[in-house]
């Protein structure tokens, strides 16, 4: 597609439920990033993939958060045993090169934990 | 759609006036900066970028100024239009991850 596609757009989860958020990057983009955006805040870095390799996961808030990109294309962010503090918009971005240049963000998935 | 930035600083400008949005950054290692525009329910959209070896860069209706001495960025929007209403973030990076500043909500008054 023309842009970064994320699904679902909205997700409501009961506390304790597991969720999976999907990101379809722009075709051919090498780098893929996940960010978390709390209400009223700027996005915060979660993790970075270069092709299928997860090079940095330092921003993942806890071991309940897990991300994968097994074939170097589609990525999934999984959150286990969701908590209310996990409520946020989860943004995916991709870039045609290594590094920070040429990011394109998706529209995000808004997760609400009730 | 959902709101982004309910409690952000707000700048209100009259349509047709120029807007100036400011941002302070703290990471001295940042050497590349971007201004993003975020509309409600959408992801951040690239506006303009600048490298640390520059102090000014102009685009179409937008100008970014960088003052490394005081770690300050500004975004100037000429002849502000209703479609410019959004939340604006600056972001800096020295590697591959962006550090975003506190956003500013721009409201354009008709």
mmCIF file with all atom_site columns, C-alpha atoms in Angstrom:
data_model
loop_
_atom_site.group_PDB
_atom_site.id
_atom_site.type_symbol
_atom_site.label_atom_id
_atom_site.label_alt_id
_atom_site.label_comp_id
_atom_site.label_asym_id
_atom_site.label_entity_id
_atom_site.label_seq_id
_atom_site.pdbx_PDB_ins_code
_atom_site.Cartn_x
_atom_site.Cartn_y
_atom_site.Cartn_z
_atom_site.occupancy
_atom_site.B_iso_or_equiv
_atom_site.pdbx_formal_charge
_atom_site.auth_seq_id
_atom_site.auth_comp_id
_atom_site.auth_asym_id
_atom_site.auth_atom_id
_atom_site.pdbx_PDB_model_num
ATOM 1   C CA . UNK A 1 1   ? 0.000   0.000   0.000  1.00 0.00 ? 1   UNK A CA 1
ATOM 2   C CA . UNK A 1 2   ? 0.833   3.649   -0.151 1.00 0.00 ? 2   UNK A CA 1
ATOM 3   C CA . UNK A 1 3   ? 1.329   4.127   3.561  1.00 0.00 ? 3   UNK A CA 1
ATOM 4   C CA . UNK A 1 4   ? 1.868   2.348   6.851  1.00 0.00 ? 4   UNK A CA 1
ATOM 5   C CA . UNK A 1 5   ? -1.259  0.424   7.777  1.00 0.00 ? 5   UNK A CA 1
ATOM 6   C CA . UNK A 1 6   ? -2.159  -0.491  11.340 1.00 0.00 ? 6   UNK A CA 1
ATOM 7   C CA . UNK A 1 7   ? -4.954  -2.695  12.612 1.00 0.00 ? 7   UNK A CA 1
ATOM 8   C CA . UNK A 1 8   ? -7.189  -2.652  14.440 1.00 0.00 ? 8   UNK A CA 1
ATOM 9   C CA . UNK A 1 9   ? -7.758  1.108   14.629 1.00 0.00 ? 9   UNK A CA 1
ATOM 10  C CA . UNK A 1 10  ? -9.416  0.749   18.006 1.00 0.00 ? 10  UNK A CA 1
ATOM 11  C CA . UNK A 1 11  ? -9.175  -2.020  20.570 1.00 0.00 ? 11  UNK A CA 1
ATOM 12  C CA . UNK A 1 12  ? -10.949 -2.295  23.896 1.00 0.00 ? 12  UNK A CA 1
ATOM 13  C CA . UNK A 1 13  ? -9.526  -4.959  26.179 1.00 0.00 ? 13  UNK A CA 1
ATOM 14  C CA . UNK A 1 14  ? -10.543 -6.101  29.607 1.00 0.00 ? 14  UNK A CA 1
ATOM 15  C CA . UNK A 1 15  ? -7.785  -5.902  32.189 1.00 0.00 ? 15  UNK A CA 1
ATOM 16  C CA . UNK A 1 16  ? -5.780  -9.106  32.075 1.00 0.00 ? 16  UNK A CA 1
ATOM 17  C CA . UNK A 1 17  ? -6.584  -9.862  28.448 1.00 0.00 ? 17  UNK A CA 1
ATOM 18  C CA . UNK A 1 18  ? -3.841  -10.374 25.837 1.00 0.00 ? 18  UNK A CA 1
ATOM 19  C CA . UNK A 1 19  ? -3.863  -8.184  22.715 1.00 0.00 ? 19  UNK A CA 1
ATOM 20  C CA . UNK A 1 20  ? -2.027  -8.196  19.390 1.00 0.00 ? 20  UNK A CA 1
ATOM 21  C CA . UNK A 1 21  ? -1.550  -5.087  17.291 1.00 0.00 ? 21  UNK A CA 1
ATOM 22  C CA . UNK A 1 22  ? -0.540  -5.367  13.652 1.00 0.00 ? 22  UNK A CA 1
ATOM 23  C CA . UNK A 1 23  ? 1.628   -3.111  11.497 1.00 0.00 ? 23  UNK A CA 1
ATOM 24  C CA . UNK A 1 24  ? 1.981   -3.374  7.709  1.00 0.00 ? 24  UNK A CA 1
ATOM 25  C CA . UNK A 1 25  ? 4.922   -1.142  6.742  1.00 0.00 ? 25  UNK A CA 1
ATOM 26  C CA . UNK A 1 26  ? 5.484   0.406   3.355  1.00 0.00 ? 26  UNK A CA 1
ATOM 27  C CA . UNK A 1 27  ? 6.650   -2.311  0.993  1.00 0.00 ? 27  UNK A CA 1
ATOM 28  C CA . UNK A 1 28  ? 10.419  -2.627  0.903  1.00 0.00 ? 28  UNK A CA 1
ATOM 29  C CA . UNK A 1 29  ? 11.047  -0.536  3.994  1.00 0.00 ? 29  UNK A CA 1
ATOM 30  C CA . UNK A 1 30  ? 13.980  -1.903  5.936  1.00 0.00 ? 30  UNK A CA 1
ATOM 31  C CA . UNK A 1 31  ? 13.403  -0.251  9.298  1.00 0.00 ? 31  UNK A CA 1
ATOM 32  C CA . UNK A 1 32  ? 10.308  -0.535  11.468 1.00 0.00 ? 32  UNK A CA 1
ATOM 33  C CA . UNK A 1 33  ? 9.598   1.220   14.729 1.00 0.00 ? 33  UNK A CA 1
ATOM 34  C CA . UNK A 1 34  ? 6.926   1.064   17.423 1.00 0.00 ? 34  UNK A CA 1
ATOM 35  C CA . UNK A 1 35  ? 6.047   4.053   19.586 1.00 0.00 ? 35  UNK A CA 1
ATOM 36  C CA . UNK A 1 36  ? 3.577   4.520   22.436 1.00 0.00 ? 36  UNK A CA 1
ATOM 37  C CA . UNK A 1 37  ? 1.636   7.771   22.729 1.00 0.00 ? 37  UNK A CA 1
ATOM 38  C CA . UNK A 1 38  ? -0.237  8.464   25.948 1.00 0.00 ? 38  UNK A CA 1
ATOM 39  C CA . UNK A 1 39  ? -3.006  11.045  25.882 1.00 0.00 ? 39  UNK A CA 1
ATOM 40  C CA . UNK A 1 40  ? -1.551  14.547  25.874 1.00 0.00 ? 40  UNK A CA 1
ATOM 41  C CA . UNK A 1 41  ? 2.007   13.364  25.322 1.00 0.00 ? 41  UNK A CA 1
ATOM 42  C CA . UNK A 1 42  ? 4.428   12.989  22.479 1.00 0.00 ? 42  UNK A CA 1
ATOM 43  C CA . UNK A 1 43  ? 5.183   9.506   21.169 1.00 0.00 ? 43  UNK A CA 1
ATOM 44  C CA . UNK A 1 44  ? 7.750   7.472   23.095 1.00 0.00 ? 44  UNK A CA 1
ATOM 45  C CA . UNK A 1 45  ? 10.041  4.906   21.505 1.00 0.00 ? 45  UNK A CA 1
ATOM 46  C CA . UNK A 1 46  ? 9.345   1.244   22.203 1.00 0.00 ? 46  UNK A CA 1
ATOM 47  C CA . UNK A 1 47  ? 11.369  -0.882  19.788 1.00 0.00 ? 47  UNK A CA 1
ATOM 48  C CA . UNK A 1 48  ? 13.247  -0.944  16.469 1.00 0.00 ? 48  UNK A CA 1
ATOM 49  C CA . UNK A 1 49  ? 13.605  -3.616  13.785 1.00 0.00 ? 49  UNK A CA 1
ATOM 50  C CA . UNK A 1 50  ? 16.020  -3.694  10.905 1.00 0.00 ? 50  UNK A CA 1
ATOM 51  C CA . UNK A 1 51  ? 14.528  -6.284  8.575  1.00 0.00 ? 51  UNK A CA 1
ATOM 52  C CA . UNK A 1 52  ? 13.658  -9.209  10.871 1.00 0.00 ? 52  UNK A CA 1
ATOM 53  C CA . UNK A 1 53  ? 16.241  -8.376  13.525 1.00 0.00 ? 53  UNK A CA 1
ATOM 54  C CA . UNK A 1 54  ? 15.047  -6.573  16.640 1.00 0.00 ? 54  UNK A CA 1
ATOM 55  C CA . UNK A 1 55  ? 17.992  -4.271  17.283 1.00 0.00 ? 55  UNK A CA 1
ATOM 56  C CA . UNK A 1 56  ? 16.597  -2.288  20.175 1.00 0.00 ? 56  UNK A CA 1
ATOM 57  C CA . UNK A 1 57  ? 13.799  -3.124  22.589 1.00 0.00 ? 57  UNK A CA 1
ATOM 58  C CA . UNK A 1 58  ? 14.919  -0.811  25.357 1.00 0.00 ? 58  UNK A CA 1
ATOM 59  C CA . UNK A 1 59  ? 11.677  1.172   25.326 1.00 0.00 ? 59  UNK A CA 1
ATOM 60  C CA . UNK A 1 60  ? 9.342   -1.730  26.018 1.00 0.00 ? 60  UNK A CA 1
ATOM 61  C CA . UNK A 1 61  ? 7.787   -0.908  29.410 1.00 0.00 ? 61  UNK A CA 1
ATOM 62  C CA . UNK A 1 62  ? 7.785   -4.427  30.833 1.00 0.00 ? 62  UNK A CA 1
ATOM 63  C CA . UNK A 1 63  ? 8.196   -8.072  29.938 1.00 0.00 ? 63  UNK A CA 1
ATOM 64  C CA . UNK A 1 64  ? 4.465   -8.138  29.170 1.00 0.00 ? 64  UNK A CA 1
ATOM 65  C CA . UNK A 1 65  ? 5.315   -6.345  25.903 1.00 0.00 ? 65  UNK A CA 1
ATOM 66  C CA . UNK A 1 66  ? 6.681   -8.349  23.003 1.00 0.00 ? 66  UNK A CA 1
ATOM 67  C CA . UNK A 1 67  ? 7.250   -7.405  19.365 1.00 0.00 ? 67  UNK A CA 1
ATOM 68  C CA . UNK A 1 68  ? 8.169   -9.496  16.363 1.00 0.00 ? 68  UNK A CA 1
ATOM 69  C CA . UNK A 1 69  ? 8.790   -9.115  12.641 1.00 0.00 ? 69  UNK A CA 1
ATOM 70  C CA . UNK A 1 70  ? 9.542   -12.673 11.569 1.00 0.00 ? 70  UNK A CA 1
ATOM 71  C CA . UNK A 1 71  ? 9.854   -12.155 7.804  1.00 0.00 ? 71  UNK A CA 1
ATOM 72  C CA . UNK A 1 72  ? 11.112  -8.602  7.821  1.00 0.00 ? 72  UNK A CA 1
ATOM 73  C CA . UNK A 1 73  ? 7.797   -7.156  6.719  1.00 0.00 ? 73  UNK A CA 1
ATOM 74  C CA . UNK A 1 74  ? 4.647   -7.235  8.874  1.00 0.00 ? 74  UNK A CA 1
ATOM 75  C CA . UNK A 1 75  ? 5.189   -6.660  12.585 1.00 0.00 ? 75  UNK A CA 1
ATOM 76  C CA . UNK A 1 76  ? 3.066   -7.521  15.580 1.00 0.00 ? 76  UNK A CA 1
ATOM 77  C CA . UNK A 1 77  ? 3.176   -5.882  18.995 1.00 0.00 ? 77  UNK A CA 1
ATOM 78  C CA . UNK A 1 78  ? 1.752   -8.161  21.656 1.00 0.00 ? 78  UNK A CA 1
ATOM 79  C CA . UNK A 1 79  ? 0.782   -7.094  25.135 1.00 0.00 ? 79  UNK A CA 1
ATOM 80  C CA . UNK A 1 80  ? 0.062   -9.805  27.672 1.00 0.00 ? 80  UNK A CA 1
ATOM 81  C CA . UNK A 1 81  ? -2.159  -9.406  30.735 1.00 0.00 ? 81  UNK A CA 1
ATOM 82  C CA . UNK A 1 82  ? -3.080  -5.834  29.827 1.00 0.00 ? 82  UNK A CA 1
ATOM 83  C CA . UNK A 1 83  ? -3.215  -3.213  32.574 1.00 0.00 ? 83  UNK A CA 1
ATOM 84  C CA . UNK A 1 84  ? -5.001  0.133   32.624 1.00 0.00 ? 84  UNK A CA 1
ATOM 85  C CA . UNK A 1 85  ? -1.696  1.971   32.272 1.00 0.00 ? 85  UNK A CA 1
ATOM 86  C CA . UNK A 1 86  ? -1.245  0.281   28.892 1.00 0.00 ? 86  UNK A CA 1
ATOM 87  C CA . UNK A 1 87  ? -4.069  2.432   27.497 1.00 0.00 ? 87  UNK A CA 1
ATOM 88  C CA . UNK A 1 88  ? -2.510  4.568   24.771 1.00 0.00 ? 88  UNK A CA 1
ATOM 89  C CA . UNK A 1 89  ? -2.162  4.960   21.028 1.00 0.00 ? 89  UNK A CA 1
ATOM 90  C CA . UNK A 1 90  ? 0.422   2.589   19.586 1.00 0.00 ? 90  UNK A CA 1
ATOM 91  C CA . UNK A 1 91  ? 2.116   4.005   16.511 1.00 0.00 ? 91  UNK A CA 1
ATOM 92  C CA . UNK A 1 92  ? 4.125   2.104   13.953 1.00 0.00 ? 92  UNK A CA 1
ATOM 93  C CA . UNK A 1 93  ? 6.582   3.790   11.590 1.00 0.00 ? 93  UNK A CA 1
ATOM 94  C CA . UNK A 1 94  ? 8.745   2.495   8.773  1.00 0.00 ? 94  UNK A CA 1
ATOM 95  C CA . UNK A 1 95  ? 11.744  3.847   6.915  1.00 0.00 ? 95  UNK A CA 1
ATOM 96  C CA . UNK A 1 96  ? 13.428  2.786   3.665  1.00 0.00 ? 96  UNK A CA 1
ATOM 97  C CA . UNK A 1 97  ? 16.876  2.999   5.212  1.00 0.00 ? 97  UNK A CA 1
ATOM 98  C CA . UNK A 1 98  ? 18.682  2.195   8.393  1.00 0.00 ? 98  UNK A CA 1
ATOM 99  C CA . UNK A 1 99  ? 18.405  4.878   10.988 1.00 0.00 ? 99  UNK A CA 1
ATOM 100 C CA . UNK A 1 100 ? 16.141  7.802   11.631 1.00 0.00 ? 100 UNK A CA 1
ATOM 101 C CA . UNK A 1 101 ? 15.620  9.333   8.221  1.00 0.00 ? 101 UNK A CA 1
ATOM 102 C CA . UNK A 1 102 ? 12.491  9.103   6.128  1.00 0.00 ? 102 UNK A CA 1
ATOM 103 C CA . UNK A 1 103 ? 10.117  7.868   8.828  1.00 0.00 ? 103 UNK A CA 1
ATOM 104 C CA . UNK A 1 104 ? 6.475   7.422   7.814  1.00 0.00 ? 104 UNK A CA 1
ATOM 105 C CA . UNK A 1 105 ? 4.023   6.877   10.644 1.00 0.00 ? 105 UNK A CA 1
ATOM 106 C CA . UNK A 1 106 ? 0.791   4.918   10.539 1.00 0.00 ? 106 UNK A CA 1
ATOM 107 C CA . UNK A 1 107 ? -2.415  6.232   12.071 1.00 0.00 ? 107 UNK A CA 1
ATOM 108 C CA . UNK A 1 108 ? -1.984  4.073   15.146 1.00 0.00 ? 108 UNK A CA 1
ATOM 109 C CA . UNK A 1 109 ? -4.085  1.697   17.199 1.00 0.00 ? 109 UNK A CA 1
ATOM 110 C CA . UNK A 1 110 ? -5.900  3.203   20.166 1.00 0.00 ? 110 UNK A CA 1
ATOM 111 C CA . UNK A 1 111 ? -5.909  0.665   22.980 1.00 0.00 ? 111 UNK A CA 1
ATOM 112 C CA . UNK A 1 112 ? -8.280  1.171   25.882 1.00 0.00 ? 112 UNK A CA 1
ATOM 113 C CA . UNK A 1 113 ? -8.004  -1.201  28.824 1.00 0.00 ? 113 UNK A CA 1
ATOM 114 C CA . UNK A 1 114 ? -11.111 -1.330  31.007 1.00 0.00 ? 114 UNK A CA 1
ATOM 115 C CA . UNK B 2 1   ? -12.014 10.727  16.265 1.00 0.00 ? 1   UNK B CA 1
ATOM 116 C CA . UNK B 2 2   ? -10.100 10.784  19.514 1.00 0.00 ? 2   UNK B CA 1
ATOM 117 C CA . UNK B 2 3   ? -8.345  13.878  20.746 1.00 0.00 ? 3   UNK B CA 1
ATOM 118 C CA . UNK B 2 4   ? -4.588  14.162  20.901 1.00 0.00 ? 4   UNK B CA 1
ATOM 119 C CA . UNK B 2 5   ? -3.155  16.361  23.573 1.00 0.00 ? 5   UNK B CA 1
ATOM 120 C CA . UNK B 2 6   ? -6.094  17.495  25.701 1.00 0.00 ? 6   UNK B CA 1
ATOM 121 C CA . UNK B 2 7   ? -3.883  19.482  28.055 1.00 0.00 ? 7   UNK B CA 1
ATOM 122 C CA . UNK B 2 8   ? -1.258  20.770  25.676 1.00 0.00 ? 8   UNK B CA 1
ATOM 123 C CA . UNK B 2 9   ? -0.168  24.401  25.431 1.00 0.00 ? 9   UNK B CA 1
ATOM 124 C CA . UNK B 2 10  ? -2.368  26.104  22.880 1.00 0.00 ? 10  UNK B CA 1
ATOM 125 C CA . UNK B 2 11  ? -1.513  28.780  20.351 1.00 0.00 ? 11  UNK B CA 1
ATOM 126 C CA . UNK B 2 12  ? -4.462  30.586  18.795 1.00 0.00 ? 12  UNK B CA 1
ATOM 127 C CA . UNK B 2 13  ? -3.838  32.629  15.660 1.00 0.00 ? 13  UNK B CA 1
ATOM 128 C CA . UNK B 2 14  ? -6.027  34.487  13.237 1.00 0.00 ? 14  UNK B CA 1
ATOM 129 C CA . UNK B 2 15  ? -6.337  33.003  9.763  1.00 0.00 ? 15  UNK B CA 1
ATOM 130 C CA . UNK B 2 16  ? -3.782  34.644  7.491  1.00 0.00 ? 16  UNK B CA 1
ATOM 131 C CA . UNK B 2 17  ? -1.402  35.576  10.314 1.00 0.00 ? 17  UNK B CA 1
ATOM 132 C CA . UNK B 2 18  ? 1.988   33.961  10.839 1.00 0.00 ? 18  UNK B CA 1
ATOM 133 C CA . UNK B 2 19  ? 2.415   31.316  13.551 1.00 0.00 ? 19  UNK B CA 1
ATOM 134 C CA . UNK B 2 20  ? 5.518   30.600  15.599 1.00 0.00 ? 20  UNK B CA 1
ATOM 135 C CA . UNK B 2 21  ? 5.712   27.382  17.593 1.00 0.00 ? 21  UNK B CA 1
ATOM 136 C CA . UNK B 2 22  ? 8.636   26.844  19.927 1.00 0.00 ? 22  UNK B CA 1
ATOM 137 C CA . UNK B 2 23  ? 10.340  23.752  21.273 1.00 0.00 ? 23  UNK B CA 1
ATOM 138 C CA . UNK B 2 24  ? 13.176  23.207  23.709 1.00 0.00 ? 24  UNK B CA 1
ATOM 139 C CA . UNK B 2 25  ? 15.210  20.029  23.521 1.00 0.00 ? 25  UNK B CA 1
ATOM 140 C CA . UNK B 2 26  ? 17.504  18.531  26.119 1.00 0.00 ? 26  UNK B CA 1
ATOM 141 C CA . UNK B 2 27  ? 19.489  15.849  24.329 1.00 0.00 ? 27  UNK B CA 1
ATOM 142 C CA . UNK B 2 28  ? 22.851  17.304  23.286 1.00 0.00 ? 28  UNK B CA 1
ATOM 143 C CA . UNK B 2 29  ? 23.508  14.212  21.163 1.00 0.00 ? 29  UNK B CA 1
ATOM 144 C CA . UNK B 2 30  ? 20.645  15.023  18.793 1.00 0.00 ? 30  UNK B CA 1
ATOM 145 C CA . UNK B 2 31  ? 21.926  16.026  15.369 1.00 0.00 ? 31  UNK B CA 1
ATOM 146 C CA . UNK B 2 32  ? 18.779  15.778  13.309 1.00 0.00 ? 32  UNK B CA 1
ATOM 147 C CA . UNK B 2 33  ? 15.442  17.397  14.067 1.00 0.00 ? 33  UNK B CA 1
ATOM 148 C CA . UNK B 2 34  ? 11.975  17.128  12.596 1.00 0.00 ? 34  UNK B CA 1
ATOM 149 C CA . UNK B 2 35  ? 8.720   18.978  13.049 1.00 0.00 ? 35  UNK B CA 1
ATOM 150 C CA . UNK B 2 36  ? 5.623   16.821  12.899 1.00 0.00 ? 36  UNK B CA 1
ATOM 151 C CA . UNK B 2 37  ? 1.965   17.760  12.538 1.00 0.00 ? 37  UNK B CA 1
ATOM 152 C CA . UNK B 2 38  ? -0.598  15.469  14.155 1.00 0.00 ? 38  UNK B CA 1
ATOM 153 C CA . UNK B 2 39  ? -4.297  15.757  13.461 1.00 0.00 ? 39  UNK B CA 1
ATOM 154 C CA . UNK B 2 40  ? -6.883  14.065  15.604 1.00 0.00 ? 40  UNK B CA 1
ATOM 155 C CA . UNK B 2 41  ? -6.989  10.326  15.007 1.00 0.00 ? 41  UNK B CA 1
ATOM 156 C CA . UNK B 2 42  ? -3.931  10.315  12.757 1.00 0.00 ? 42  UNK B CA 1
ATOM 157 C CA . UNK B 2 43  ? -0.254  9.570   13.106 1.00 0.00 ? 43  UNK B CA 1
ATOM 158 C CA . UNK B 2 44  ? 2.431   12.275  13.043 1.00 0.00 ? 44  UNK B CA 1
ATOM 159 C CA . UNK B 2 45  ? 2.984   13.745  9.590  1.00 0.00 ? 45  UNK B CA 1
ATOM 160 C CA . UNK B 2 46  ? 6.387   15.084  8.486  1.00 0.00 ? 46  UNK B CA 1
ATOM 161 C CA . UNK B 2 47  ? 6.528   18.840  7.936  1.00 0.00 ? 47  UNK B CA 1
ATOM 162 C CA . UNK B 2 48  ? 10.175  19.830  7.728  1.00 0.00 ? 48  UNK B CA 1
ATOM 163 C CA . UNK B 2 49  ? 13.556  18.688  8.996  1.00 0.00 ? 49  UNK B CA 1
ATOM 164 C CA . UNK B 2 50  ? 16.908  20.266  9.782  1.00 0.00 ? 50  UNK B CA 1
ATOM 165 C CA . UNK B 2 51  ? 20.359  18.929  10.533 1.00 0.00 ? 51  UNK B CA 1
ATOM 166 C CA . UNK B 2 52  ? 22.483  20.300  13.342 1.00 0.00 ? 52  UNK B CA 1
ATOM 167 C CA . UNK B 2 53  ? 24.983  21.852  10.946 1.00 0.00 ? 53  UNK B CA 1
ATOM 168 C CA . UNK B 2 54  ? 22.291  24.278  9.808  1.00 0.00 ? 54  UNK B CA 1
ATOM 169 C CA . UNK B 2 55  ? 20.464  27.028  11.656 1.00 0.00 ? 55  UNK B CA 1
ATOM 170 C CA . UNK B 2 56  ? 17.628  27.658  9.237  1.00 0.00 ? 56  UNK B CA 1
ATOM 171 C CA . UNK B 2 57  ? 15.695  25.744  6.617  1.00 0.00 ? 57  UNK B CA 1
ATOM 172 C CA . UNK B 2 58  ? 12.733  26.827  4.548  1.00 0.00 ? 58  UNK B CA 1
ATOM 173 C CA . UNK B 2 59  ? 9.958   24.834  2.976  1.00 0.00 ? 59  UNK B CA 1
ATOM 174 C CA . UNK B 2 60  ? 6.653   25.753  1.457  1.00 0.00 ? 60  UNK B CA 1
ATOM 175 C CA . UNK B 2 61  ? 5.097   28.222  3.925  1.00 0.00 ? 61  UNK B CA 1
ATOM 176 C CA . UNK B 2 62  ? 7.194   26.791  6.760  1.00 0.00 ? 62  UNK B CA 1
ATOM 177 C CA . UNK B 2 63  ? 10.575  27.687  8.201  1.00 0.00 ? 63  UNK B CA 1
ATOM 178 C CA . UNK B 2 64  ? 12.490  25.895  10.928 1.00 0.00 ? 64  UNK B CA 1
ATOM 179 C CA . UNK B 2 65  ? 15.082  27.691  13.030 1.00 0.00 ? 65  UNK B CA 1
ATOM 180 C CA . UNK B 2 66  ? 17.625  25.869  15.167 1.00 0.00 ? 66  UNK B CA 1
ATOM 181 C CA . UNK B 2 67  ? 19.598  27.480  17.977 1.00 0.00 ? 67  UNK B CA 1
ATOM 182 C CA . UNK B 2 68  ? 22.006  24.867  19.287 1.00 0.00 ? 68  UNK B CA 1
ATOM 183 C CA . UNK B 2 69  ? 23.470  27.197  21.891 1.00 0.00 ? 69  UNK B CA 1
ATOM 184 C CA . UNK B 2 70  ? 20.228  27.326  23.842 1.00 0.00 ? 70  UNK B CA 1
ATOM 185 C CA . UNK B 2 71  ? 18.849  24.028  22.483 1.00 0.00 ? 71  UNK B CA 1
ATOM 186 C CA . UNK B 2 72  ? 15.834  25.633  20.907 1.00 0.00 ? 72  UNK B CA 1
ATOM 187 C CA . UNK B 2 73  ? 13.826  24.951  17.770 1.00 0.00 ? 73  UNK B CA 1
ATOM 188 C CA . UNK B 2 74  ? 11.053  26.987  16.281 1.00 0.00 ? 74  UNK B CA 1
ATOM 189 C CA . UNK B 2 75  ? 8.580   26.391  13.491 1.00 0.00 ? 75  UNK B CA 1
ATOM 190 C CA . UNK B 2 76  ? 7.225   29.358  11.609 1.00 0.00 ? 76  UNK B CA 1
ATOM 191 C CA . UNK B 2 77  ? 4.100   28.952  9.493  1.00 0.00 ? 77  UNK B CA 1
ATOM 192 C CA . UNK B 2 78  ? 3.343   31.766  7.080  1.00 0.00 ? 78  UNK B CA 1
ATOM 193 C CA . UNK B 2 79  ? -0.227  32.821  6.277  1.00 0.00 ? 79  UNK B CA 1
ATOM 194 C CA . UNK B 2 80  ? -1.781  30.272  8.628  1.00 0.00 ? 80  UNK B CA 1
ATOM 195 C CA . UNK B 2 81  ? -4.769  28.447  7.194  1.00 0.00 ? 81  UNK B CA 1
ATOM 196 C CA . UNK B 2 82  ? -7.627  26.513  8.851  1.00 0.00 ? 82  UNK B CA 1
ATOM 197 C CA . UNK B 2 83  ? -6.053  23.273  7.626  1.00 0.00 ? 83  UNK B CA 1
ATOM 198 C CA . UNK B 2 84  ? -3.015  24.035  9.769  1.00 0.00 ? 84  UNK B CA 1
ATOM 199 C CA . UNK B 2 85  ? -5.043  23.411  12.936 1.00 0.00 ? 85  UNK B CA 1
ATOM 200 C CA . UNK B 2 86  ? -3.399  20.422  14.652 1.00 0.00 ? 86  UNK B CA 1
ATOM 201 C CA . UNK B 2 87  ? -0.932  19.456  17.354 1.00 0.00 ? 87  UNK B CA 1
ATOM 202 C CA . UNK B 2 88  ? 2.701   20.129  16.448 1.00 0.00 ? 88  UNK B CA 1
ATOM 203 C CA . UNK B 2 89  ? 5.655   18.190  17.865 1.00 0.00 ? 89  UNK B CA 1
ATOM 204 C CA . UNK B 2 90  ? 9.361   18.653  17.477 1.00 0.00 ? 90  UNK B CA 1
ATOM 205 C CA . UNK B 2 91  ? 11.531  15.545  17.607 1.00 0.00 ? 91  UNK B CA 1
ATOM 206 C CA . UNK B 2 92  ? 15.271  15.038  17.722 1.00 0.00 ? 92  UNK B CA 1
ATOM 207 C CA . UNK B 2 93  ? 17.511  12.069  17.150 1.00 0.00 ? 93  UNK B CA 1
ATOM 208 C CA . UNK B 2 94  ? 21.165  11.154  17.184 1.00 0.00 ? 94  UNK B CA 1
ATOM 209 C CA . UNK B 2 95  ? 20.640  7.569   16.090 1.00 0.00 ? 95  UNK B CA 1
ATOM 210 C CA . UNK B 2 96  ? 17.381  5.977   14.995 1.00 0.00 ? 96  UNK B CA 1
ATOM 211 C CA . UNK B 2 97  ? 14.945  6.714   17.796 1.00 0.00 ? 97  UNK B CA 1
ATOM 212 C CA . UNK B 2 98  ? 13.204  10.034  18.070 1.00 0.00 ? 98  UNK B CA 1
ATOM 213 C CA . UNK B 2 99  ? 12.738  11.924  21.298 1.00 0.00 ? 99  UNK B CA 1
ATOM 214 C CA . UNK B 2 100 ? 9.591   13.999  21.008 1.00 0.00 ? 100 UNK B CA 1
ATOM 215 C CA . UNK B 2 101 ? 9.044   17.298  22.750 1.00 0.00 ? 101 UNK B CA 1
ATOM 216 C CA . UNK B 2 102 ? 5.838   18.414  24.402 1.00 0.00 ? 102 UNK B CA 1
ATOM 217 C CA . UNK B 2 103 ? 3.391   19.255  21.666 1.00 0.00 ? 103 UNK B CA 1
ATOM 218 C CA . UNK B 2 104 ? 1.629   22.527  20.983 1.00 0.00 ? 104 UNK B CA 1
ATOM 219 C CA . UNK B 2 105 ? -1.955  22.719  19.802 1.00 0.00 ? 105 UNK B CA 1
ATOM 220 C CA . UNK B 2 106 ? -2.421  25.290  17.039 1.00 0.00 ? 106 UNK B CA 1
ATOM 221 C CA . UNK B 2 107 ? -5.921  26.722  16.658 1.00 0.00 ? 107 UNK B CA 1
ATOM 222 C CA . UNK B 2 108 ? -6.667  28.844  13.634 1.00 0.00 ? 108 UNK B CA 1
ATOM 223 C CA . UNK B 2 109 ? -9.421  31.377  14.152 1.00 0.00 ? 109 UNK B CA 1
ATOM 224 C CA . UNK B 2 110 ? -11.572 32.356  11.203 1.00 0.00 ? 110 UNK B CA 1
#
